[in-house]
């Protein structure tokens, strides 16, 4: 018996649309869009979640196969979601752990996939992957993807009300140019197990004895994940906070991750195995033991997720310092995510050192800061620091950058502040609808917009192209990156006098301008040419503050 035959896709820039996907001669879907169909078992099971597993093997016209896990949707129902990477004809068959169940096992069908014709970049260009140079991200068709992330750790809970408040926050981030939202799949940080602050409209993601998942929780989470994708935002799905691994155990955590891969793998997502993967629970009495267990366990989970994800989405882990050092085998990761501190300017040295230190490590992989200095945290880390961290990281070789605001990650409201963490203290009461309007998020959007005018994915760090430049003894000096013979971008922290640009190609005529990173306003400098030594003395900037100086081939 088969029901709920449909596919989910963004037909344009916005709304979701459910459409019939079954005809007399088979199913129909659209390239890169999640098609969903459901199987209902006439055979009854005492505990279907734990007794039965179902996969669907999908074969394209060239005979290539993908094995896609189905998810338990409640009672005796299982659903599968699949996004075809190309238009064409596909066949599929089901494989059930109970091979005697004819409703679930060896069910066959055909799928006809039409090209996508809308404007959503995640469908038009395909999901995100690591580029062949292992330095940046791109879409499946090779189009570069600029990672500008935002931190909504608890964005699947009911304290960010669906649909109104969730859509308000998403619209603001789209307007500012954000492309990624980092969001936790229900097993949250900074609270005890089954804390009421972590519930959504349907309760918690697991029953309180962890006997089985709560499908209704994930049905509500689906709406939010699907909406982000419809707006062109990539969900970076954090499976759980790291300390849940000792609580659930490895087998239960694999079930948790299988459910996530089955539900959301057909969408253009990125996987983050855990948040602060090796950090034990705040009040744990066995922290050293937990740390070792978590590092080993998340390594095994990384291999497991890579093995069951038919779509091969990029995998990382959110660390206490670096993703590389949070697992025992770096081959389970596709990119290095960093966490570098929340101590305002005191976090600058660690941030720059982590970025520049990870880039030359093997295996080569993209590097980005996934958590640094939430804007407003501890009444500090304001917009000027947000600008500094973005530009210092991007011009030092980062593949992208994630922003965060205190008040958003924990979803404070004016009526109901988040309150204390397990350690007894609160991070602050700024409501999310105040925090999302802090100026740092807009200014990072301006920064992405400026870089987006150029071939930013070809930028390489060249601190030696400007004098003075940052060193391990002074991180407040200029940062430089560019493309030889084509582009120089120089970040000038304040305070500081004019800098000298070095090693300019003498045969190239350059056009230069200053850009105000706080407003986006530009001040022309005009055509410049290097002297016989390849040097050019930059004029004074218009105002004593931080600036961007851009030199492009005229």
Coordinates of C-alpha atoms in Angstrom, one line a residue:
X1 CA 0.0 0.0 0.0
X2 CA 1.5 3.4 -1.0
X3 CA 0.3 6.9 -0.1
X4 CA 1.3 10.6 0.0
X5 CA 2.9 10.7 -3.4
X6 CA 4.3 14.1 -3.9
X7 CA 7.4 16.2 -4.4
X8 CA 8.6 19.3 -2.7
X9 CA 10.3 22.1 -4.5
X10 CA 10.7 25.9 -4.6
X11 CA 9.2 27.0 -7.8
X12 CA 10.7 30.5 -7.6
X13 CA 12.4 32.7 -5.1
X14 CA 10.0 31.8 -2.3
X15 CA 7.1 29.6 -1.5
X16 CA 7.0 25.8 -1.2
X17 CA 4.7 23.9 -3.5
X18 CA 3.4 20.4 -3.1
X19 CA 2.5 18.8 -6.4
X20 CA 1.1 15.4 -7.5
X21 CA 4.0 13.2 -8.5
X22 CA 2.3 10.0 -9.6
X23 CA 0.8 9.2 -13.0
X24 CA -0.3 6.0 -14.7
X25 CA 3.2 5.4 -16.0
X26 CA 5.2 6.1 -12.8
X27 CA 6.3 8.9 -10.5
X28 CA 7.4 12.4 -11.6
X29 CA 9.9 14.8 -9.9
X30 CA 12.1 17.8 -10.7
X31 CA 15.9 17.8 -10.7
X32 CA 17.5 18.6 -7.3
X33 CA 14.1 18.8 -5.7
X34 CA 13.0 16.4 -2.9
X35 CA 10.5 13.9 -4.1
X36 CA 8.7 12.0 -1.3
X37 CA 6.7 8.8 -1.3
X38 CA 5.4 6.7 1.5
X39 CA 4.9 3.0 2.3
X40 CA 2.4 1.7 4.8
X41 CA 2.8 -1.8 6.3
X42 CA -0.3 -4.0 6.7
X43 CA 1.7 -6.2 9.0
X44 CA 1.8 -4.8 12.6
X45 CA 4.9 -4.4 14.6
X46 CA 5.2 -4.0 18.4
X47 CA 8.1 -1.5 18.0
X48 CA 8.4 -0.5 14.3
X49 CA 11.1 2.1 14.8
X50 CA 13.5 -0.5 16.4
X51 CA 12.3 -3.6 14.6
X52 CA 12.2 -2.5 10.9
X53 CA 14.6 -0.6 8.6
X54 CA 13.8 0.3 5.0
X55 CA 16.1 1.5 2.2
X56 CA 15.3 2.4 -1.4
X57 CA 17.8 1.6 -4.1
X58 CA 17.5 4.1 -7.0
X59 CA 19.2 3.5 -10.4
X60 CA 19.7 6.0 -13.1
X61 CA 19.7 5.3 -16.9
X62 CA 23.4 4.5 -16.8
X63 CA 23.0 1.8 -14.2
X64 CA 24.5 3.9 -11.3
X65 CA 22.8 3.2 -8.0
X66 CA 22.2 5.2 -4.8
X67 CA 21.0 3.5 -1.6
X68 CA 18.7 6.0 0.2
X69 CA 17.5 5.3 3.8
X70 CA 13.8 5.8 4.5
X71 CA 12.6 7.2 7.8
X72 CA 10.0 5.9 10.2
X73 CA 7.1 8.4 10.0
X74 CA 5.0 6.9 12.9
X75 CA 2.8 3.9 13.4
X76 CA 3.4 1.5 10.5
X77 CA 4.5 4.1 7.9
X78 CA 7.9 4.8 6.3
X79 CA 8.7 7.6 3.9
X80 CA 11.6 8.1 1.5
X81 CA 12.9 11.4 0.1
X82 CA 15.0 11.6 -3.0
X83 CA 16.5 14.4 -5.1
X84 CA 17.7 13.3 -8.5
X85 CA 20.9 15.0 -9.6
X86 CA 19.9 15.1 -13.3
X87 CA 16.8 15.0 -15.4
X88 CA 16.0 11.6 -16.9
X89 CA 14.6 8.2 -16.2
X90 CA 15.2 6.3 -12.9
X91 CA 14.1 3.0 -11.5
X92 CA 13.8 2.1 -7.8
X93 CA 13.2 -0.9 -5.5
X94 CA 12.8 -1.2 -1.8
X95 CA 14.9 -3.3 0.6
X96 CA 13.4 -4.0 4.0
X97 CA 15.0 -5.7 7.0
X98 CA 11.8 -7.8 7.1
X99 CA 12.0 -9.4 3.7
X100 CA 8.8 -11.3 4.3
X101 CA 6.8 -8.0 4.4
X102 CA 5.5 -7.6 0.9
X103 CA 4.2 -4.1 1.6
X104 CA 7.8 -2.9 2.3
X105 CA 10.2 -5.3 0.6
X106 CA 11.0 -5.5 -3.1
X107 CA 8.6 -2.8 -4.2
X108 CA 9.6 -1.5 -7.6
X109 CA 8.8 1.6 -9.6
X110 CA 9.9 4.2 -12.2
X111 CA 10.7 7.9 -11.7
X112 CA 10.8 10.5 -14.4
X113 CA 12.7 13.6 -13.6
X114 CA 12.3 16.9 -15.4
X115 CA 14.8 19.8 -15.4
X116 CA 14.5 22.5 -12.8
X117 CA 13.5 25.9 -14.4
X118 CA 13.2 28.1 -11.3
X119 CA 15.6 30.7 -9.8
X120 CA 16.5 29.1 -6.4
X121 CA 20.3 28.7 -6.7
X122 CA 20.2 25.5 -4.6
X123 CA 18.1 23.8 -7.2
X124 CA 19.3 25.7 -10.2
X125 CA 23.0 24.9 -9.5
X126 CA 22.6 21.9 -7.2
X127 CA 23.6 21.2 -3.6
X128 CA 26.9 22.4 -2.1
X129 CA 30.1 20.4 -2.1
X130 CA 33.8 21.0 -1.6
X131 CA 35.5 22.4 -4.8
X132 CA 38.3 20.4 -6.4
X133 CA 40.9 22.8 -5.1
X134 CA 39.8 21.9 -1.5
X135 CA 39.9 25.6 -0.6
X136 CA 36.3 26.7 -1.1
X137 CA 32.8 25.5 -1.7
X138 CA 30.8 25.2 -4.9
X139 CA 27.5 24.0 -6.2
X140 CA 27.2 20.6 -8.0
X141 CA 27.5 22.4 -11.4
X142 CA 30.7 24.1 -10.4
X143 CA 29.3 27.5 -9.5
X144 CA 31.2 28.9 -6.5
X145 CA 29.3 29.1 -3.2
X146 CA 30.0 31.8 -0.7
X147 CA 29.5 30.6 2.8
X148 CA 28.1 33.4 5.0
X149 CA 26.6 31.6 7.9
X150 CA 24.4 32.6 10.8
X151 CA 24.0 30.8 14.2
X152 CA 20.5 29.6 15.1
X153 CA 21.5 26.8 17.4
X154 CA 18.0 26.4 18.9
X155 CA 16.1 27.5 15.8
X156 CA 13.9 24.3 15.6
X157 CA 12.3 24.9 19.0
X158 CA 9.0 26.7 19.6
X159 CA 10.6 29.7 21.2
X160 CA 11.1 30.9 17.6
X161 CA 7.5 30.7 16.6
X162 CA 6.5 29.0 13.4
X163 CA 5.7 30.3 10.9
X164 CA 5.7 34.1 11.6
X165 CA 8.8 34.7 13.6
X166 CA 10.9 32.1 11.8
X167 CA 10.0 33.7 8.5
X168 CA 10.9 37.2 9.7
X169 CA 14.4 36.1 10.7
X170 CA 14.9 34.1 7.5
X171 CA 13.8 37.1 5.4
X172 CA 16.2 39.4 7.1
X173 CA 19.1 37.0 6.6
X174 CA 18.2 36.5 2.9
X175 CA 18.0 40.3 2.5
X176 CA 21.5 40.7 4.0
X177 CA 23.1 38.0 1.8
X178 CA 23.4 35.1 4.3
X179 CA 23.6 31.7 2.6
X180 CA 23.9 29.2 5.6
X181 CA 22.1 28.7 8.9
X182 CA 23.8 26.5 11.5
X183 CA 20.9 24.8 13.4
X184 CA 20.8 21.9 15.9
X185 CA 18.5 18.9 15.4
X186 CA 16.8 19.1 18.8
X187 CA 19.5 17.8 21.1
X188 CA 20.6 21.3 22.3
X189 CA 23.5 22.9 24.1
X190 CA 23.3 24.8 27.3
X191 CA 20.4 23.0 28.9
X192 CA 19.7 19.7 30.7
X193 CA 18.0 16.8 28.9
X194 CA 14.3 17.3 28.1
X195 CA 14.4 20.9 29.3
X196 CA 11.1 22.6 28.3
X197 CA 13.1 25.3 26.5
X198 CA 14.1 22.7 23.9
X199 CA 10.7 21.5 22.9
X200 CA 8.9 22.4 19.7
X201 CA 5.1 22.3 19.0
X202 CA 5.2 18.5 19.0
X203 CA 7.4 18.0 22.0
X204 CA 11.0 16.6 22.1
X205 CA 12.9 14.7 19.3
X206 CA 13.1 11.5 21.4
X207 CA 10.9 9.9 24.0
X208 CA 12.2 10.5 27.5
X209 CA 13.7 7.0 27.8
X210 CA 15.4 7.3 24.4
X211 CA 13.4 4.2 23.3
X212 CA 12.5 5.8 20.0
X213 CA 12.3 9.1 18.2
X214 CA 9.2 11.3 18.1
X215 CA 8.2 11.6 14.4
X216 CA 5.9 14.5 15.2
X217 CA 8.8 16.6 16.4
X218 CA 10.6 16.1 13.1
X219 CA 7.4 16.8 11.1
X220 CA 7.5 20.3 12.7
X221 CA 11.2 20.6 12.1
X222 CA 10.7 19.6 8.5
X223 CA 8.7 22.8 7.9
X224 CA 11.6 25.0 9.1
X225 CA 14.3 23.1 7.2
X226 CA 12.2 23.1 4.0
X227 CA 11.5 26.8 4.4
X228 CA 15.2 27.7 4.7
X229 CA 15.9 25.8 1.5
X230 CA 13.1 27.4 -0.3
X231 CA 14.7 30.8 0.6
X232 CA 18.0 29.7 -0.9
X233 CA 19.6 29.1 2.5
X234 CA 21.7 26.0 3.2
X235 CA 20.9 24.3 6.5
X236 CA 24.1 23.3 8.3
X237 CA 22.4 20.5 10.4
X238 CA 24.2 19.9 13.7
X239 CA 23.1 16.4 14.7
X240 CA 23.4 17.0 18.5
X241 CA 25.5 18.7 21.0
X242 CA 28.6 16.6 21.7
X243 CA 27.8 15.5 25.2
X244 CA 24.6 13.7 24.1
X245 CA 26.8 10.9 22.8
X246 CA 27.5 9.4 26.3
X247 CA 23.8 9.9 27.2
X248 CA 22.3 8.1 24.2
X249 CA 25.1 5.7 23.4
X250 CA 26.6 5.0 20.0
X251 CA 23.8 2.8 18.7
X252 CA 21.0 5.3 19.6
X253 CA 23.1 8.1 18.1
X254 CA 23.4 6.2 14.9
X255 CA 19.6 5.8 14.8
X256 CA 19.3 9.6 15.4
X257 CA 21.6 10.3 12.5
X258 CA 20.0 7.8 10.2
X259 CA 16.7 9.6 10.8
X260 CA 18.3 12.9 10.0
X261 CA 20.0 11.6 6.8
X262 CA 16.7 10.0 5.7
X263 CA 14.6 13.1 6.4
X264 CA 16.9 15.8 5.2
X265 CA 19.5 14.2 2.9
X266 CA 17.4 14.9 -0.2
X267 CA 17.7 18.7 0.6
X268 CA 20.8 20.7 -0.1
X269 CA 22.2 20.5 3.4
X270 CA 25.6 20.3 5.1
X271 CA 26.2 17.9 7.9
X272 CA 27.8 18.9 11.2
X273 CA 28.2 15.7 13.3
X274 CA 28.0 17.5 16.7
X275 CA 28.4 20.8 18.4
X276 CA 31.5 21.1 20.6
X277 CA 32.0 17.5 19.8
X278 CA 34.5 16.6 22.5
X279 CA 33.2 18.8 25.3
X280 CA 31.7 16.8 28.1
X281 CA 28.5 17.9 29.8
X282 CA 29.0 20.9 31.9
X283 CA 28.3 19.1 35.2
X284 CA 29.8 15.7 34.3
X285 CA 31.7 14.0 37.0
X286 CA 33.7 12.0 34.4
X287 CA 34.9 14.7 32.0
X288 CA 38.2 13.0 31.0
X289 CA 36.4 9.7 30.2
X290 CA 33.6 11.5 28.4
X291 CA 36.1 13.5 26.3
X292 CA 37.8 10.4 25.1
X293 CA 34.6 8.6 24.4
X294 CA 33.2 11.5 22.5
X295 CA 36.3 11.9 20.3
X296 CA 36.2 8.2 19.4
X297 CA 32.5 8.0 19.0
X298 CA 32.1 11.0 16.8
X299 CA 34.8 9.6 14.6
X300 CA 32.8 6.4 14.2
X301 CA 29.6 8.5 13.6
X302 CA 31.4 10.4 10.9
X303 CA 32.2 7.3 9.0
X304 CA 28.6 6.1 9.5
X305 CA 27.0 9.2 8.2
X306 CA 29.3 9.2 5.2
X307 CA 28.4 5.6 4.5
X308 CA 24.6 6.1 4.6
X309 CA 24.3 9.5 2.9
X310 CA 23.6 8.7 -0.8
X311 CA 24.0 12.4 -1.6
X312 CA 27.5 12.8 -0.1
X313 CA 26.9 16.1 1.5
X314 CA 30.0 17.8 3.1
X315 CA 30.7 16.7 6.7
X316 CA 32.3 18.6 9.5
X317 CA 32.1 18.8 13.3
X318 CA 31.7 21.9 15.4
X319 CA 34.7 21.9 17.9
X320 CA 35.9 23.5 21.0
X321 CA 38.9 24.6 18.9
X322 CA 39.3 22.9 15.5
X323 CA 37.2 20.1 13.8
X324 CA 40.4 18.3 12.8
X325 CA 41.4 17.8 16.5
X326 CA 37.9 16.7 17.5
X327 CA 38.1 13.4 15.7
X328 CA 40.7 10.6 15.6
X329 CA 40.6 10.2 11.8
X330 CA 40.4 13.4 9.8
X331 CA 39.2 11.5 6.7
X332 CA 35.7 11.5 8.1
X333 CA 35.6 15.3 7.6
X334 CA 35.3 17.4 4.4
X335 CA 36.1 20.8 5.9
X336 CA 37.6 22.2 9.1
X337 CA 35.3 24.3 11.2
X338 CA 36.8 26.4 14.0
X339 CA 35.6 27.9 17.2
X340 CA 38.0 30.7 18.4
X341 CA 36.6 32.5 21.4
X342 CA 34.1 35.1 22.7
X343 CA 36.5 37.5 24.3
X344 CA 36.2 40.5 22.0
X345 CA 39.6 41.7 20.8
X346 CA 41.4 39.2 23.0
X347 CA 40.1 36.5 20.7
X348 CA 41.8 38.0 17.6
X349 CA 45.1 36.3 18.0
X350 CA 43.6 32.8 18.4
X351 CA 41.2 33.4 15.5
X352 CA 43.9 34.3 13.0
X353 CA 46.3 31.7 14.3
X354 CA 43.7 28.9 13.9
X355 CA 42.8 29.9 10.4
X356 CA 46.3 30.3 9.1
X357 CA 47.5 27.2 11.1
X358 CA 44.8 24.9 9.6
X359 CA 45.3 25.8 6.0
X360 CA 48.6 24.0 5.5
X361 CA 47.6 20.9 7.4
X362 CA 47.0 17.6 5.6
X363 CA 44.6 16.5 4.3
X364 CA 43.9 19.8 2.5
X365 CA 40.3 21.0 3.2
X366 CA 38.4 24.3 3.3
X367 CA 38.6 26.1 6.6
X368 CA 36.2 28.5 8.2
X369 CA 35.3 30.0 11.6
X370 CA 32.0 28.5 12.7
X371 CA 31.8 30.3 16.0
X372 CA 33.5 33.5 17.1
X373 CA 32.6 36.4 19.3
X374 CA 28.8 36.6 19.1
X375 CA 27.8 40.2 18.6
X376 CA 26.8 41.7 21.9
X377 CA 27.9 38.8 24.1
X378 CA 29.1 39.9 27.5
X379 CA 28.2 43.5 26.3
X380 CA 31.1 43.4 23.9
X381 CA 32.1 42.1 20.4
X382 CA 30.3 44.9 18.6
X383 CA 30.1 45.5 14.9
X384 CA 33.7 46.8 14.5
X385 CA 34.9 43.4 15.8
X386 CA 32.5 41.5 13.5
X387 CA 34.0 43.4 10.6
X388 CA 37.5 42.7 11.8
X389 CA 37.0 39.0 12.2
X390 CA 35.3 38.6 8.8
X391 CA 38.0 40.5 6.8
X392 CA 41.0 39.1 8.8
X393 CA 39.7 35.5 8.2
X394 CA 38.7 35.8 4.6
X395 CA 41.9 37.6 3.6
X396 CA 43.9 34.9 5.5
X397 CA 42.4 32.1 3.3
X398 CA 39.1 31.1 5.0
X399 CA 36.5 29.5 2.7
X400 CA 33.7 31.4 4.4
X401 CA 32.6 32.8 7.7
X402 CA 29.8 32.3 10.3
X403 CA 28.4 35.2 12.2
X404 CA 26.4 34.9 15.5
X405 CA 24.5 37.3 17.7
X406 CA 23.9 36.9 21.4
X407 CA 20.1 36.6 21.8
X408 CA 19.6 34.7 18.5
X409 CA 21.6 31.5 19.2
X410 CA 19.5 30.8 22.4
X411 CA 16.4 32.6 21.1
X412 CA 15.6 35.0 23.9
X413 CA 12.3 36.8 23.9
X414 CA 11.4 39.9 25.9
X415 CA 8.7 38.0 27.8
X416 CA 10.8 34.9 28.3
X417 CA 14.6 35.3 28.4
X418 CA 16.5 32.1 28.0
X419 CA 17.7 32.1 31.6
X420 CA 20.6 30.3 33.2
X421 CA 22.9 27.7 31.6
X422 CA 23.5 24.4 33.6
X423 CA 26.5 26.1 35.2
X424 CA 24.1 28.6 36.8
X425 CA 24.8 31.8 34.9
X426 CA 23.1 33.5 32.0
X427 CA 24.6 34.7 28.8
X428 CA 22.3 37.7 28.7
X429 CA 18.7 38.7 27.9
X430 CA 18.8 40.5 24.6
X431 CA 15.7 39.4 22.7
X432 CA 16.2 37.7 19.3
X433 CA 14.1 40.4 17.5
X434 CA 16.5 43.0 18.8
X435 CA 19.6 41.0 18.2
X436 CA 18.8 40.3 14.5
X437 CA 18.9 44.0 13.9
X438 CA 22.4 44.6 15.4
X439 CA 24.5 46.3 12.8
X440 CA 27.2 43.6 12.5
X441 CA 25.0 41.3 10.4
X442 CA 24.3 44.0 7.9
X443 CA 27.9 44.9 7.7
X444 CA 29.0 41.3 7.0
X445 CA 26.4 41.2 4.3
X446 CA 28.0 44.3 2.8
X447 CA 31.4 42.6 3.0
X448 CA 30.1 39.6 1.2
X449 CA 28.6 41.9 -1.4
X450 CA 32.0 43.6 -2.0
X451 CA 33.9 40.3 -2.4
X452 CA 31.1 39.0 -4.6
X453 CA 32.0 41.5 -7.3
X454 CA 35.3 39.7 -7.9
X455 CA 36.4 36.1 -8.3
X456 CA 36.7 35.8 -4.5
X457 CA 37.1 32.0 -4.8
X458 CA 40.5 32.6 -6.4
X459 CA 41.8 34.9 -3.7
X460 CA 45.0 33.8 -2.0
X461 CA 46.5 35.3 1.2
X462 CA 49.5 37.5 0.6
X463 CA 50.4 39.4 3.7
X464 CA 53.7 40.4 2.1
X465 CA 51.8 42.5 -0.4
X466 CA 51.3 45.3 2.1
X467 CA 53.7 47.0 4.5
X468 CA 53.2 47.0 7.4
X469 CA 51.3 43.8 7.7
X470 CA 50.0 41.6 10.5
X471 CA 52.4 39.4 12.4
X472 CA 52.2 37.1 15.4
X473 CA 53.3 40.0 17.6
X474 CA 50.8 42.5 16.2
X475 CA 47.5 41.3 14.7
X476 CA 46.1 44.8 14.3
X477 CA 48.2 45.5 11.2
X478 CA 46.8 45.2 7.6
X479 CA 45.8 42.0 5.9
X480 CA 46.1 41.4 2.2
X481 CA 44.9 38.8 -0.4
X482 CA 44.4 38.8 -4.1
X483 CA 45.0 37.4 -7.5
X484 CA 48.4 38.1 -9.1
X485 CA 48.1 40.6 -11.9
X486 CA 44.3 41.1 -11.4
X487 CA 43.3 42.0 -7.9
X488 CA 44.5 43.2 -4.5
X489 CA 42.2 43.5 -1.5
X490 CA 43.7 45.0 1.7
X491 CA 42.0 45.3 5.1
X492 CA 43.3 48.3 7.1
X493 CA 42.4 48.0 10.8
X494 CA 42.2 51.2 12.8
X495 CA 44.1 53.0 14.1
X496 CA 47.0 53.2 11.6
X497 CA 48.6 55.4 9.0
X498 CA 48.7 54.8 5.3
X499 CA 50.2 51.5 4.1
X500 CA 52.5 50.7 1.2
X501 CA 51.3 48.2 -1.4
X502 CA 54.2 45.9 -2.4
X503 CA 55.1 43.7 -5.4
X504 CA 52.7 45.3 -7.9
X505 CA 53.2 44.0 -11.4
X506 CA 54.9 46.9 -13.3
X507 CA 53.2 46.1 -16.6
X508 CA 49.7 46.4 -15.0
X509 CA 47.8 49.6 -14.7
X510 CA 45.7 49.5 -11.5
X511 CA 42.5 51.3 -10.5
X512 CA 42.0 51.7 -6.7
X513 CA 39.3 52.8 -4.3
X514 CA 38.6 52.8 -0.6
X515 CA 35.4 51.0 0.7
X516 CA 33.9 51.8 4.1
X517 CA 33.2 48.4 5.7
X518 CA 30.5 50.0 8.0
X519 CA 28.4 51.6 5.2
X520 CA 29.6 50.2 1.9
X521 CA 30.2 53.7 0.6
X522 CA 33.2 53.9 -1.8
X523 CA 35.8 56.6 -2.2
X524 CA 37.6 56.6 -5.5
X525 CA 41.4 56.9 -5.6
X526 CA 41.8 56.6 -9.4
X527 CA 44.4 55.0 -11.6
X528 CA 47.7 54.1 -9.9
X529 CA 50.9 52.6 -11.2
X530 CA 53.7 51.0 -9.2
X531 CA 57.1 52.6 -9.0
X532 CA 60.3 50.8 -10.3
X533 CA 60.3 48.7 -7.2
X534 CA 56.7 47.5 -7.6
X535 CA 55.6 49.7 -4.7
X536 CA 52.7 52.1 -4.4
X537 CA 52.2 54.4 -1.4
X538 CA 48.5 54.4 -0.4
X539 CA 47.0 57.8 0.4
X540 CA 45.4 58.6 3.7
X541 CA 42.0 57.1 4.1
X542 CA 39.1 59.6 4.3
X543 CA 38.3 59.0 8.0
X544 CA 40.3 57.5 10.9
X545 CA 38.7 54.0 11.1
X546 CA 39.0 50.6 9.5
X547 CA 38.9 50.5 5.7
X548 CA 39.1 48.2 2.7
X549 CA 41.4 49.2 -0.1
X550 CA 40.8 47.5 -3.5
X551 CA 43.1 47.6 -6.4
X552 CA 41.9 46.0 -9.6
X553 CA 43.4 45.7 -13.0
X554 CA 42.2 48.7 -15.1

